[in-house]
Short mmCIF file of C-alpha atoms and ligand atoms in Angstrom, two decimals:
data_model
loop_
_atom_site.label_atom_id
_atom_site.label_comp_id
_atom_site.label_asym_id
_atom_site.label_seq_id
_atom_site.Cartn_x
_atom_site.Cartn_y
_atom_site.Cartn_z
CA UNK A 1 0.00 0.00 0.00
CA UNK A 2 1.40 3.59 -0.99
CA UNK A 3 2.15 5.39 2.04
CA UNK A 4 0.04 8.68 0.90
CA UNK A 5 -2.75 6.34 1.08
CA UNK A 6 -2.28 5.21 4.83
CA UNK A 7 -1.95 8.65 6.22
CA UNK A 8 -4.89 9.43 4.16
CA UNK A 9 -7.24 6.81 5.57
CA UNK A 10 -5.77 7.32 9.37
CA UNK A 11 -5.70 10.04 11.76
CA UNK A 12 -2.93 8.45 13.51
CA UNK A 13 0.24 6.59 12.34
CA UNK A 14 2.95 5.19 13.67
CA UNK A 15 5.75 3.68 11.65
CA UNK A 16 9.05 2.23 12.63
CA UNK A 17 12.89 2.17 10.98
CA UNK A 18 15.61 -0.33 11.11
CA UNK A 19 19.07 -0.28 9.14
CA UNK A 20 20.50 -3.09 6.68
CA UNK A 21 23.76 -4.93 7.84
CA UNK A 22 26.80 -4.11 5.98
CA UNK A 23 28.03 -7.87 5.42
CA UNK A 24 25.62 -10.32 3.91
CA UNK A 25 26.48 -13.43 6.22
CA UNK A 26 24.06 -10.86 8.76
CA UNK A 27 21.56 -11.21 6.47
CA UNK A 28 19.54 -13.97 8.19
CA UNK A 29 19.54 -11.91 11.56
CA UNK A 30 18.48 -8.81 9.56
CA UNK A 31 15.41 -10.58 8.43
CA UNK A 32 14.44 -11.94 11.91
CA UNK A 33 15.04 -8.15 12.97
CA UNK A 34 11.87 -7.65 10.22
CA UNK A 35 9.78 -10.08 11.40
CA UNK A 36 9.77 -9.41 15.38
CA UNK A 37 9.22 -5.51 14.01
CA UNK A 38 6.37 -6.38 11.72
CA UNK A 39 4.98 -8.55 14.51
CA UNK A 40 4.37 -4.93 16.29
CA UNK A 41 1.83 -4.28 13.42
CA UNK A 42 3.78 -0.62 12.83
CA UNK A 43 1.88 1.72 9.93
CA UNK A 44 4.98 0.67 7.94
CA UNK A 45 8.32 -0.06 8.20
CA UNK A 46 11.26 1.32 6.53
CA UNK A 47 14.45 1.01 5.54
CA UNK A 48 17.75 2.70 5.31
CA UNK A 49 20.01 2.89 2.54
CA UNK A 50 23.57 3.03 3.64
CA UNK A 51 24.47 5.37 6.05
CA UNK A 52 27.76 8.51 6.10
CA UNK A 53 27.13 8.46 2.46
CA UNK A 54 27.21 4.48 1.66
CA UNK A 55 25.33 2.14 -0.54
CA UNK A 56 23.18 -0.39 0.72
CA UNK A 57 22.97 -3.94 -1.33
CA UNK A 58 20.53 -5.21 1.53
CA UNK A 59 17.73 -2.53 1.58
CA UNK A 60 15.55 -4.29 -1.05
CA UNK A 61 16.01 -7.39 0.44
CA UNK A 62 14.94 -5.99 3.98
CA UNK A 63 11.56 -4.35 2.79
CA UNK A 64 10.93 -7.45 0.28
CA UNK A 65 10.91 -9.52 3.95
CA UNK A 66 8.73 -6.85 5.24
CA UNK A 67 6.26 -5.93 2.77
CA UNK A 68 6.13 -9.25 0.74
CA UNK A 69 6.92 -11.77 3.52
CA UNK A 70 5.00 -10.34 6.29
CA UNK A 71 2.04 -8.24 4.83
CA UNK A 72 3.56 -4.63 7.00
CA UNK A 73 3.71 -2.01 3.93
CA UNK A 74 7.64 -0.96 3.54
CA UNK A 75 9.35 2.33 2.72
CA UNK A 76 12.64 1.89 0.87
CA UNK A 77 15.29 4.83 1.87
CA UNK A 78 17.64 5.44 -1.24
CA UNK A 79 20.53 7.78 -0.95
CA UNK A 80 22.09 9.30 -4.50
CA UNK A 81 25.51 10.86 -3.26
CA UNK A 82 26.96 7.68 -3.10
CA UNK A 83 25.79 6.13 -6.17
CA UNK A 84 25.86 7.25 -10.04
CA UNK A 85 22.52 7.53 -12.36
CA UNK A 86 23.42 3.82 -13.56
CA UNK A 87 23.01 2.15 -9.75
CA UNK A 88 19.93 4.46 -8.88
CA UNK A 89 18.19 3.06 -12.10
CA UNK A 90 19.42 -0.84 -10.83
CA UNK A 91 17.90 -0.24 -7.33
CA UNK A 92 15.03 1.20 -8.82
CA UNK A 93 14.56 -1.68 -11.28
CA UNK A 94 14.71 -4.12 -7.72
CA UNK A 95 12.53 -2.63 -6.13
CA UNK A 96 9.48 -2.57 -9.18
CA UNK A 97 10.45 -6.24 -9.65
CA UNK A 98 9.54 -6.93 -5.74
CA UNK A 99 6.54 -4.44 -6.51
CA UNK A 100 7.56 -1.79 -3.33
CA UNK A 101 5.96 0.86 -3.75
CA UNK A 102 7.32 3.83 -1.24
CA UNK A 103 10.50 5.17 -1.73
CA UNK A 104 12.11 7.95 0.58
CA UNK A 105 14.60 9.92 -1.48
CA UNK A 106 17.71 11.23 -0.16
CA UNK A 107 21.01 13.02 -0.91
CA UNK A 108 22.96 11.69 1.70
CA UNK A 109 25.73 12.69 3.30
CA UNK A 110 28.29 13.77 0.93
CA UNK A 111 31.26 11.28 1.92
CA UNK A 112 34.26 13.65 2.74
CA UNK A 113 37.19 12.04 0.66
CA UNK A 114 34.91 11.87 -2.71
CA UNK A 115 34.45 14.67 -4.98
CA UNK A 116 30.48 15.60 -5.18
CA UNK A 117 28.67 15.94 -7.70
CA UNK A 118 30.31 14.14 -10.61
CA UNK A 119 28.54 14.49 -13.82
CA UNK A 120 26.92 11.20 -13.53
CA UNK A 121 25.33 11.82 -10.03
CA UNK A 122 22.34 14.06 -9.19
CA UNK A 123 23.15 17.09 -6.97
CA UNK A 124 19.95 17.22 -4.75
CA UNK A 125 16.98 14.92 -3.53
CA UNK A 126 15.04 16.76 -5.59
CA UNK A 127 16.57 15.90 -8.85
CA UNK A 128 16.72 11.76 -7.64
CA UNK A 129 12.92 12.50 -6.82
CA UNK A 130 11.96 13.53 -10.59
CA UNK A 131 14.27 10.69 -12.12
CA UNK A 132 12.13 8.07 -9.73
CA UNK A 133 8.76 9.74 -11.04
CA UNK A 134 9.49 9.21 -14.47
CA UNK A 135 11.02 5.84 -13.85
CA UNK A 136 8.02 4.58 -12.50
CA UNK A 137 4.42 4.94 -10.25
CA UNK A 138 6.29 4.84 -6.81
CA UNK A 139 5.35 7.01 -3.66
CA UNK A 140 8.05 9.21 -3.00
CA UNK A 141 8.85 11.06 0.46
CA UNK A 142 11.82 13.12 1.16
CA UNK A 143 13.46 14.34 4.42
CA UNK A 144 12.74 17.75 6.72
CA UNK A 145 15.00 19.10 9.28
CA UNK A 146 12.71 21.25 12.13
CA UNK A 147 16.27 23.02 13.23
CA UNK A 148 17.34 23.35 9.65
CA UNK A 149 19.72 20.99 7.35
CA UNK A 150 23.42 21.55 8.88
CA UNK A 151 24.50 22.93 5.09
CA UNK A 152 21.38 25.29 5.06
CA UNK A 153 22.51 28.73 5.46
CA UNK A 154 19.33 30.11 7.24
CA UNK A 155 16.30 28.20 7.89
CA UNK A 156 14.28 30.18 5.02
CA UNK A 157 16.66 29.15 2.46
CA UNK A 158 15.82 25.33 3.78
CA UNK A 159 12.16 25.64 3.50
CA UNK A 160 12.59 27.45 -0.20
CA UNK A 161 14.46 24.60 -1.05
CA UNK A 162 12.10 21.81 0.91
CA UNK A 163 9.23 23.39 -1.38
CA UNK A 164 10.99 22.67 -4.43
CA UNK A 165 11.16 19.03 -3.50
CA UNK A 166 8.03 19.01 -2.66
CA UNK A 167 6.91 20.60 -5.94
CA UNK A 168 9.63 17.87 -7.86
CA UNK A 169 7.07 14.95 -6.64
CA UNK A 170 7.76 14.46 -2.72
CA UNK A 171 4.04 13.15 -1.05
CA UNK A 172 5.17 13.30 2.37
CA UNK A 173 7.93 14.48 4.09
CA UNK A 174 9.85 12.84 7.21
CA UNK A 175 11.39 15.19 9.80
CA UNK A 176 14.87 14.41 11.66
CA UNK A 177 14.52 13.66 14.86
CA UNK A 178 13.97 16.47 17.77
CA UNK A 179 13.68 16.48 21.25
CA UNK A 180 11.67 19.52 21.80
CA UNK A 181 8.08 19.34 20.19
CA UNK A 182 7.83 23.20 20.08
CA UNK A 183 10.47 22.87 16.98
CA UNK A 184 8.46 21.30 15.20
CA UNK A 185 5.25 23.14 16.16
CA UNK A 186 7.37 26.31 14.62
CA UNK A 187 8.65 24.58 11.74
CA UNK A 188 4.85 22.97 10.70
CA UNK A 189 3.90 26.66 11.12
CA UNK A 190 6.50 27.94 8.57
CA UNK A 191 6.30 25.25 6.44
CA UNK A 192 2.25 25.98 5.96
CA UNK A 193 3.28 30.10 5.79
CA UNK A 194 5.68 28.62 2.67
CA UNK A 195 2.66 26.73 0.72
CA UNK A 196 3.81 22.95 1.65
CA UNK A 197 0.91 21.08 2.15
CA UNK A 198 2.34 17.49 1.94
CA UNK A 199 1.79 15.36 5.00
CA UNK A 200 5.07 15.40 7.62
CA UNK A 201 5.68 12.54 9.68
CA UNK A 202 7.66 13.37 13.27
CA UNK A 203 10.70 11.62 13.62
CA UNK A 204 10.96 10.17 17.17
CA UNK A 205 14.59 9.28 18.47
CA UNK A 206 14.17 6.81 21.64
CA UNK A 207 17.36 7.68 23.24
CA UNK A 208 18.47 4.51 25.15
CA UNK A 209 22.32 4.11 25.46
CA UNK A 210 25.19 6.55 26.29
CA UNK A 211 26.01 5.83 22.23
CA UNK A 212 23.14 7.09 21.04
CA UNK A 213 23.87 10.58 22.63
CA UNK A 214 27.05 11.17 21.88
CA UNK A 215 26.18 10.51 18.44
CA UNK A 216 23.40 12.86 18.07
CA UNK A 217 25.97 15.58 20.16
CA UNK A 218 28.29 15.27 16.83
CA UNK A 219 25.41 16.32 15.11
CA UNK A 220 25.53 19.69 14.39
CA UNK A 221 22.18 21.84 15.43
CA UNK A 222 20.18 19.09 17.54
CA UNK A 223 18.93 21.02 20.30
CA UNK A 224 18.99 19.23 23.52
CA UNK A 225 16.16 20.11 26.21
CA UNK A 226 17.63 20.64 29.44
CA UNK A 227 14.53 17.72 30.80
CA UNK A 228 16.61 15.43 28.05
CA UNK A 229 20.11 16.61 29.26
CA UNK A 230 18.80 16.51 33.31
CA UNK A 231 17.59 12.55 31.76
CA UNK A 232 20.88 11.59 30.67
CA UNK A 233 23.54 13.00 33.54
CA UNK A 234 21.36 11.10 36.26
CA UNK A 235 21.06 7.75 34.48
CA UNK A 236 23.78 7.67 31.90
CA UNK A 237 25.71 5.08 34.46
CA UNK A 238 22.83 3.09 34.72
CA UNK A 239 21.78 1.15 30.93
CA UNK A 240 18.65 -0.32 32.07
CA UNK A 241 17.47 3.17 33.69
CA UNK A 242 18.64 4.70 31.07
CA UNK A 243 16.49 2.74 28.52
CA UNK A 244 13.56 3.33 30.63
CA UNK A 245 13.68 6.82 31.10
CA UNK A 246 14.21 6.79 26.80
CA UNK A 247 11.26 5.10 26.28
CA UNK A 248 9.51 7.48 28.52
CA UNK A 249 10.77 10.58 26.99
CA UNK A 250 9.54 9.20 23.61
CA UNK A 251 6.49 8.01 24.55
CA UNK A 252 5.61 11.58 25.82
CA UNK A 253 7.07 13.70 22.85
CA UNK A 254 4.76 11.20 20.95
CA UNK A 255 1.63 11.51 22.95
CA UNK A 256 2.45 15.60 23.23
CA UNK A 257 2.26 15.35 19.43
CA UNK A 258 -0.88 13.40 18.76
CA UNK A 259 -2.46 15.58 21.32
CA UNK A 260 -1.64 18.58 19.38
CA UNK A 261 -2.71 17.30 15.79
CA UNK A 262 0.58 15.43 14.76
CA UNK A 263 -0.86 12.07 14.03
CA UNK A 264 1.76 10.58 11.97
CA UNK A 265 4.79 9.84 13.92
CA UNK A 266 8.19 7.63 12.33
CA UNK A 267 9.96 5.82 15.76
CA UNK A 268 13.88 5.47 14.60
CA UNK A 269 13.46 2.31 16.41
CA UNK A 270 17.48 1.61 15.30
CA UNK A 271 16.86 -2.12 14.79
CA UNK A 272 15.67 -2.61 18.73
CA UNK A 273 12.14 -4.44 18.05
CA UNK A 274 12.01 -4.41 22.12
CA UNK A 275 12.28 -0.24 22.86
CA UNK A 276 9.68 0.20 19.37
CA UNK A 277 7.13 -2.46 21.08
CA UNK A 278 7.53 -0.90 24.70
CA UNK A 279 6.70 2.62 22.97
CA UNK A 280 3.75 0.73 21.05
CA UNK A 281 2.45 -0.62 24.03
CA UNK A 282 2.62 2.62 25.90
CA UNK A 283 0.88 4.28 23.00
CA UNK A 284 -2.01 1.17 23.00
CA UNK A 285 -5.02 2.90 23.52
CA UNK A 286 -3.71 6.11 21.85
CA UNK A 287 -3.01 4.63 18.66
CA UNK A 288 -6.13 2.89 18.51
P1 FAD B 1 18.51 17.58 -0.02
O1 FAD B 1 17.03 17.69 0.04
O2 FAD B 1 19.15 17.50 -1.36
O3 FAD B 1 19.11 18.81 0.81
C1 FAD B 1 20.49 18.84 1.17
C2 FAD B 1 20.95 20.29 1.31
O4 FAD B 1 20.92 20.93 0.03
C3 FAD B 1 20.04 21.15 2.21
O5 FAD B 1 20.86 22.06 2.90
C4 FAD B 1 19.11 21.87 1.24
O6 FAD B 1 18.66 23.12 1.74
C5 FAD B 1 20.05 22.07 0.02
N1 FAD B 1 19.31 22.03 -1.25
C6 FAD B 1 18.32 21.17 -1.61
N2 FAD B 1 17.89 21.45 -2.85
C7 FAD B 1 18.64 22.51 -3.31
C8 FAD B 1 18.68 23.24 -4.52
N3 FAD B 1 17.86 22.95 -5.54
N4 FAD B 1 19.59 24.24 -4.61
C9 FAD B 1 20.43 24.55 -3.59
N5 FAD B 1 20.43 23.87 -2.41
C10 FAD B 1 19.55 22.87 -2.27
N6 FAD B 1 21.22 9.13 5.03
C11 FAD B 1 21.64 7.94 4.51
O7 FAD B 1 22.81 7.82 4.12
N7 FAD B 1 20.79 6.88 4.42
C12 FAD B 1 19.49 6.95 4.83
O8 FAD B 1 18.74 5.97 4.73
C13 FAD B 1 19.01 8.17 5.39
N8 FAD B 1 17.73 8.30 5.82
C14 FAD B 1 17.30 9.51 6.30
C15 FAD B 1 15.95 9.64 6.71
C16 FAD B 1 15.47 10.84 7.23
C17 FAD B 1 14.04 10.96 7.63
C18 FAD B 1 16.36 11.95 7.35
C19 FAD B 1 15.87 13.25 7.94
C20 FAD B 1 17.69 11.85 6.95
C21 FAD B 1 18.17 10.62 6.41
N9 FAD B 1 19.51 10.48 5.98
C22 FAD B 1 19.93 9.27 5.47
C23 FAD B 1 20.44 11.60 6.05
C24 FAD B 1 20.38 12.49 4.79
O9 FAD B 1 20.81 11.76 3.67
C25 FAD B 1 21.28 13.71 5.02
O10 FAD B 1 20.70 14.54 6.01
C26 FAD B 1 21.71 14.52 3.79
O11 FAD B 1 22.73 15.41 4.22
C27 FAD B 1 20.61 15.37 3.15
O12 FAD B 1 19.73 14.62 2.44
P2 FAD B 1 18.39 15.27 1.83
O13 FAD B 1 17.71 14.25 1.05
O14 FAD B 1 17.64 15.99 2.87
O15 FAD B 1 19.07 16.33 0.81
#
């Protein structure tokens, strides 16, 4: 099912994300990984496409397990920094032979020893996004960043440029994550100001290991909530705790949201089918 259809027919959605393995002898764990997620009965699962810039060869494979092994509709993330015109068209051929339907398209991060763009590569989603329309009748989405895209040099340039994707084909949109629901709120409000009327999705980071943070503190322009930062200095010696008070935190951004008239809500569950379910089952009669 395309994935502008399910937010169409329902108010609230809640999908979930995990990431391919980089060798193929992980392949068999990868695909358990699908089926304890799609056991959850998420809106839709997707998956990524690399990661710093890489290619995936094991996305197709993941959302073929999902979509056409156990019945959850799948979102295939595909990344064009990484990857010439010739591969794009390949993956694209896959995934219309295993009859996927959603696609999110991405830049990706532009890997720092490569030169970017060469001729045969596109510069921007936007340009992958109008080569996957004309290849064929796929669902596209595209990413939005509430505190701006690092490269962005003001938050107005962003949204001009998020419009154009949006204009290029893009059906919904899929925010990176944020820890304070008032950026969003603010972004959704300049967004609509700007004319963008595709559906966004709220990406929802459960933050559940010391890893996990510093990662997203090398990110540059997450704002951390001092509630989130209070979270992590009091439990950061304690995993289990930790995980708890993770699950909390995103289980309240996510009820905050639905409250407020953000039904459609993306868990980066980071291939842990055990924090997305505890979420779900905080969420039961909410999601309903
Ligand atoms: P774009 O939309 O091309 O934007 C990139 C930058 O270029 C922005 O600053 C934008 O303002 C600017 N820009 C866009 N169009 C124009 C234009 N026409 N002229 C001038 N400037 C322009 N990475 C992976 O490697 N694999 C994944 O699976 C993956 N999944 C993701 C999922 C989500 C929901 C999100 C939010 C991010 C994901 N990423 C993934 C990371 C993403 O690839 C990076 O954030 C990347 O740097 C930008 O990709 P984009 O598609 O947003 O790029």
């Amino acid at each position: 099912m395309k994935i502008s259809e399910i937010l169409k027919e329902n108010e609230v959605t809640i999908s979930c994300e995990l990431f391919p393995p980089k060798k193929g002898s992980e392949l068999a764990k990868a695909r358990e990984l699908v089926r304890e997620m799609a056991a959850l009965k998420p809106s839709f699962i997707s998956v990524t496409y690399g990661a710093s810039g890489g290619i995936s060869e094991h996305t197709v494979d993941l959302v073929n397990e999902a979509q056409n092994e156990n019945k959850v509709p799948a979102l295939a993330h595909l990344t064009c920094a990484s990857s010439d015109r010739k591969k794009i068209k390949e993956v694209l051929k896959q995934l219309q032979d295993k009859k996927i339907e959603n696609i999110l398209a991405l830049r990706g991060d532009i890997p720092a020893d490569l030169d970017f763009p060469l001729p045969d590569q596109y510069h921007h989603a936007s340009e992958l996004i109008e080569e996957i329309k004309a290849f064929g009748e796929f669902c596209i989405g595209g990413a939005c960043y509430p505190e701006g895209h690092p490269e962005a040099e003001s938050m107005e340039g962003d949204i001009d440029n998020l419009k154009r994707k949006v204009e290029a084909g893009c059906e919904f949109l899929t925010t990176q994550m944020f820890f304070d629901n008032n950026i969003l709120y603010n972004f959704l409000y300049r967004t609509l100001k700007k004319g963008i009327e595709a559906p966004v999705i709220a990406g929802i980071m459960p933050v559940t290991n010391v890893n996990q943070i510093k990662r997203i503190l090398s990110l540059s322009g997450t704002m951390l909530p001092q509630r989130f930062r209070a979270i992590v200095e009091r439990f950061a010696d304690s995993p289990p705790a930790l995980k708890q008070a993770g699950i909390a935190y995103a289980t309240e951004q996510i009820i905050d949201l639905v409250a407020n008239g953000v039904g459609h809500v993306h868990i980066y569950t980071m291939n842990k089918p055990d924090v997305a379910g505890a979420i779900l089952k905080n969420l039961s009669e909410i999601c309903n």
